[in-house]
Coordinates of C-alpha atoms in Angstrom, one line a residue:
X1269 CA 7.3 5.6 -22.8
X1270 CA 9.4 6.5 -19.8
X1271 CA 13.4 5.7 -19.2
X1272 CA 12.6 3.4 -16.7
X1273 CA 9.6 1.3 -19.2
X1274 CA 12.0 1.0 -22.0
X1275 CA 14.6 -0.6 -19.5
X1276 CA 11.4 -3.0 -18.7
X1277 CA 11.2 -3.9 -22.5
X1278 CA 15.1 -4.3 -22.7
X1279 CA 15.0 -6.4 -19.8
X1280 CA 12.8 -8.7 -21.3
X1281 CA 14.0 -8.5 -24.9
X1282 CA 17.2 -9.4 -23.0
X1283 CA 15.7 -12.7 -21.6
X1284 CA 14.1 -13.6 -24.9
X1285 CA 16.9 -13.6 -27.3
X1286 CA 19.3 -15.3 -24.6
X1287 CA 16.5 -18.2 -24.8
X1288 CA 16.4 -17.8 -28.2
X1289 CA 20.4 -18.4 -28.2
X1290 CA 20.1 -22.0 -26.4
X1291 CA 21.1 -20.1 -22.6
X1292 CA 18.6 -21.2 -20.0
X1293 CA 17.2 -18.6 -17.9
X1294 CA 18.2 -18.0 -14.2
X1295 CA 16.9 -16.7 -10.8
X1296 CA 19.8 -13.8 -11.2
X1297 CA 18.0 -12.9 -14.6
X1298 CA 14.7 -12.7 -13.6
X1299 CA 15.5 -11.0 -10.2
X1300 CA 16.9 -8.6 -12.9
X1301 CA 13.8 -8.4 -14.4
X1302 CA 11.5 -7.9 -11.3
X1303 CA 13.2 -5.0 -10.2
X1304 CA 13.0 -3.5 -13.4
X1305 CA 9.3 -3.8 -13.2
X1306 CA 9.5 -2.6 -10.1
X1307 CA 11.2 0.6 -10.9
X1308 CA 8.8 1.4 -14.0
X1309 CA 6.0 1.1 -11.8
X1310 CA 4.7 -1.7 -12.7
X1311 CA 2.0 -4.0 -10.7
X1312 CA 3.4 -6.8 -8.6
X1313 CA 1.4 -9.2 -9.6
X1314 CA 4.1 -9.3 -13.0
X1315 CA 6.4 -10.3 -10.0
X1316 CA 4.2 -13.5 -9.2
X1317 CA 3.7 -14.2 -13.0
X1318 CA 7.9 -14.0 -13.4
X1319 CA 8.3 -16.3 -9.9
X1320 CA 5.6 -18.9 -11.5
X1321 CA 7.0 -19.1 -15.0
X1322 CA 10.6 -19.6 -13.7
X1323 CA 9.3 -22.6 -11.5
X1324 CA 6.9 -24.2 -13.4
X1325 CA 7.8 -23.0 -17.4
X1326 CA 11.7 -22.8 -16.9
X1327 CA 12.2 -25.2 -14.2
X1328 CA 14.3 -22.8 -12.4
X1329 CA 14.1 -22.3 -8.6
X1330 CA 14.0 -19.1 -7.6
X1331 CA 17.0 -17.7 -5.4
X1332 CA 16.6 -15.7 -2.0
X1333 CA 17.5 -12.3 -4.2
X1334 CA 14.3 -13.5 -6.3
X1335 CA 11.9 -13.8 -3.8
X1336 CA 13.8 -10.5 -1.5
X1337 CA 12.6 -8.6 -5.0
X1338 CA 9.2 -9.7 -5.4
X1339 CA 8.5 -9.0 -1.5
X1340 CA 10.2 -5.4 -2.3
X1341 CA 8.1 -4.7 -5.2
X1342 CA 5.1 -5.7 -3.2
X1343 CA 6.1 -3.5 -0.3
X1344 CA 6.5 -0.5 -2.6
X1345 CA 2.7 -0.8 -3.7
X1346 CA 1.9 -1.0 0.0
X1347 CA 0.8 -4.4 0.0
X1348 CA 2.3 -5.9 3.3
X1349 CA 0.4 -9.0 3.7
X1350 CA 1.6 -10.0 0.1
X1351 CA 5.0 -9.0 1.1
X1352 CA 4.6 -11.6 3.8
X1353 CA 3.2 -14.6 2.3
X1354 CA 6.2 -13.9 -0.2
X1355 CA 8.4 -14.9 2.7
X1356 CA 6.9 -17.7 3.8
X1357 CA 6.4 -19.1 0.7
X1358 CA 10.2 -18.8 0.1
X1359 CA 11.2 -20.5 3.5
X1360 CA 8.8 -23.6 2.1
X1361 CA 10.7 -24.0 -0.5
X1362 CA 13.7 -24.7 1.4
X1363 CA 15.5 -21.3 1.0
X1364 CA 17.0 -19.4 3.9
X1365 CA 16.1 -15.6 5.0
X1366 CA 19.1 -13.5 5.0
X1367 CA 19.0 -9.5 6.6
X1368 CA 18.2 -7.8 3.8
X1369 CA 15.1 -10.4 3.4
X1370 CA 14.2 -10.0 6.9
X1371 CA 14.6 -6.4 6.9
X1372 CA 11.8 -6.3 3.9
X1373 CA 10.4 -8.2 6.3
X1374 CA 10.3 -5.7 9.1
X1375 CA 9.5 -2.9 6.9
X1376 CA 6.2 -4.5 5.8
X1377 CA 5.3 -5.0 9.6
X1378 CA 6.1 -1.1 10.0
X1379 CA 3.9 -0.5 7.0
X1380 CA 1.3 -2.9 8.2
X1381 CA 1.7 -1.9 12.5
X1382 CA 3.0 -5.3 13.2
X1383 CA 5.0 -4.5 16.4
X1384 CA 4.3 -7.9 17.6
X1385 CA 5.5 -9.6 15.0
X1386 CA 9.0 -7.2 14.1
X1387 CA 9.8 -8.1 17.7
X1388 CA 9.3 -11.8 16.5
X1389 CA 11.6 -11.4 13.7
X1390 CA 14.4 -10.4 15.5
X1391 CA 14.1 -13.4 18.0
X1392 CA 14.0 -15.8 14.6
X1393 CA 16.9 -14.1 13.4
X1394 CA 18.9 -14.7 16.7
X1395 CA 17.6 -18.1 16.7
X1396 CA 19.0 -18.6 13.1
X1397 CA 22.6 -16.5 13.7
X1398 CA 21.6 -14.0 11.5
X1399 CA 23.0 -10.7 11.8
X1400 CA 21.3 -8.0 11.9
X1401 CA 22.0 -4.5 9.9
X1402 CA 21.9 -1.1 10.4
X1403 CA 19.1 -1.3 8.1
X1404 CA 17.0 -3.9 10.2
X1405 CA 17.1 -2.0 13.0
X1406 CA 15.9 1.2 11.6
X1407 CA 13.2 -0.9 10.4
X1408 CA 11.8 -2.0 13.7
X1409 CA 12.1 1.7 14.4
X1410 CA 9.9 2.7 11.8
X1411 CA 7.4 -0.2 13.2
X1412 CA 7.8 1.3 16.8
X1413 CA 6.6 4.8 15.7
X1414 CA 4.0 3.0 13.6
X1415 CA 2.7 1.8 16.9
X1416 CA 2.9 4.5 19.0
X1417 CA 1.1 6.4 16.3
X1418 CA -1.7 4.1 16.0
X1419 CA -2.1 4.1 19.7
X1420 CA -2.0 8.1 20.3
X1421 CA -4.5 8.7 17.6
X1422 CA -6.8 5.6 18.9
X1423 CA -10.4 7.0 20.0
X1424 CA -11.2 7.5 23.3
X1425 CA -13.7 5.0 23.3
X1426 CA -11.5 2.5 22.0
X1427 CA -8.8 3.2 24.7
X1428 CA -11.3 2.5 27.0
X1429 CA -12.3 -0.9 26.0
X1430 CA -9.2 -1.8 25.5
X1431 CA -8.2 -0.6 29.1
X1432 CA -10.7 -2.6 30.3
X1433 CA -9.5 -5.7 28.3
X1434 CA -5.8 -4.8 30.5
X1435 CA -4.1 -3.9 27.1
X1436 CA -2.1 -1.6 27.0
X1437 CA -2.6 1.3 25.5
X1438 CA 0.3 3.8 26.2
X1439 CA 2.2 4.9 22.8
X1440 CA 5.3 4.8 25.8
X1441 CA 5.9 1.6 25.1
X1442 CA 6.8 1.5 21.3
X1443 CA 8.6 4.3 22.5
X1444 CA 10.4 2.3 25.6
X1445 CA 10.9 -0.3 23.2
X1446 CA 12.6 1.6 20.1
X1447 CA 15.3 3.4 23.0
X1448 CA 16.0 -0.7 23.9
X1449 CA 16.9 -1.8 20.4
X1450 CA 18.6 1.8 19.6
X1451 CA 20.5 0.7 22.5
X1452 CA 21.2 -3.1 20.6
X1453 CA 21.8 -1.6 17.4
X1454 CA 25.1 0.5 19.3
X1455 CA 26.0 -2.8 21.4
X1456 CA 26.5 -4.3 17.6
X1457 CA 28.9 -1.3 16.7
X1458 CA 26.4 0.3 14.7
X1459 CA 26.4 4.1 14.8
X1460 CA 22.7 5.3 14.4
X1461 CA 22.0 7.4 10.4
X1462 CA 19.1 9.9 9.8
X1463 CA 16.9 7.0 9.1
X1464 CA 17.6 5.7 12.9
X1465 CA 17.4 9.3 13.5
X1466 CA 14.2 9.9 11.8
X1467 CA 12.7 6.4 13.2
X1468 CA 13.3 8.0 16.7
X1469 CA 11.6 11.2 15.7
X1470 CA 8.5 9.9 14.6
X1471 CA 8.0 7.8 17.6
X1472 CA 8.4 10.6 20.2
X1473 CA 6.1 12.6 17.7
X1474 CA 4.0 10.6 18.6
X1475 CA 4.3 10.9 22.4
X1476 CA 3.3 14.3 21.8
X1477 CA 0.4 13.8 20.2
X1478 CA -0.7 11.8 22.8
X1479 CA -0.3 14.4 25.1

């Protein structure tokens, strides 16, 4: 068994004897747990099956830092749309998004080539006052070379319907758009990291693949 599966079985041996000892379980516990199966490799779905038995066994509601670790496990084993629903589901319930859940957020929609909707997160988060980070932004960024990839490698055929359709299919624009929120992200005092740096990269690679 590897380091990080015997910290999954400690974890849990961990959660069992403190029920066994009379201490009710908590969302900080089992977000505990989630990332520990997270790190070990484990499927997400043991994320759903820890979110469902503390709501419905333990009669715990799960905390924003549950649900932000369940979207990340999900993310990690490329499953976007899962990542998604995650969200949703936890804005149902009455909880509010912070950054770093949004930022999960926009780095499914990079993994998934969701431009559209990364550009609608960051008008949500306005409309709720919430800050983005550093982080967030280099998120969009990866979502805007997602884009302009997708676009410079479309078939020429494609292109052409789609031209026809008046979409447009220029990977410039992802690439217009990532130099706008760079220039957002340094507005907020935020000096750009080899993530933003890398974000920026890919983008333009793209460009040139294109050409």
């Amino acid at each position: 068994m590897t380091q990080n599966g015997r910290r999954v079985e400690a974890a849990e041996l961990a959660l069992r004897d403190s029920m066994r000892r009379g201490i009710e379980p908590n969302a900080t516990m089992y977000a505990g747990l989630i990332k520990a199966r997270q790190r070990a490799g484990r499927h997400p779905r043991e994320s759903i099956g820890a979110l469902n038995r503390l709501e419905v066994e333990d009669g715990v509601t799960p905390n924003r830092v549950v649900y932000t670790a369940a979207m990340v496990h999900h993310l990690r084993h490329g499953l976007a749309d899962d990542c998604l629903d995650l969200f949703h589901r936890m804005l149902i319930r009455g909880i509010t998004a912070d950054a770093v859940s949004y930022t999960v957020l926009m780095q499914a929609c990079a993994a998934s080539d969701s431009l559209e909707h990364a550009s609608t997160l960051f008008s949500d988060m306005d409309a709720e006052k919430i800050e983005p980070t550093r982080a967030t932004y280099n998120a969009f960024l990866n979502a805007c070379a997602a884009r302009a990839h997708s676009l410079a490698t479309l078939p020429r055929a494609r292109k052409s319907h789609l031209r026809k359709l008046m979409v447009n299919v220029s990977p410039l624009e992802p690439l217009k758009l990532a130099h706008r929120q760079l220039g957002a992200m340094a507005e907020r005092g935020f000096a750009p990291d080899a993530a933003t740096y890398m974000g920026l990269l890919r983008t333009h690679s793209a460009i040139g693949d294109a050409a």
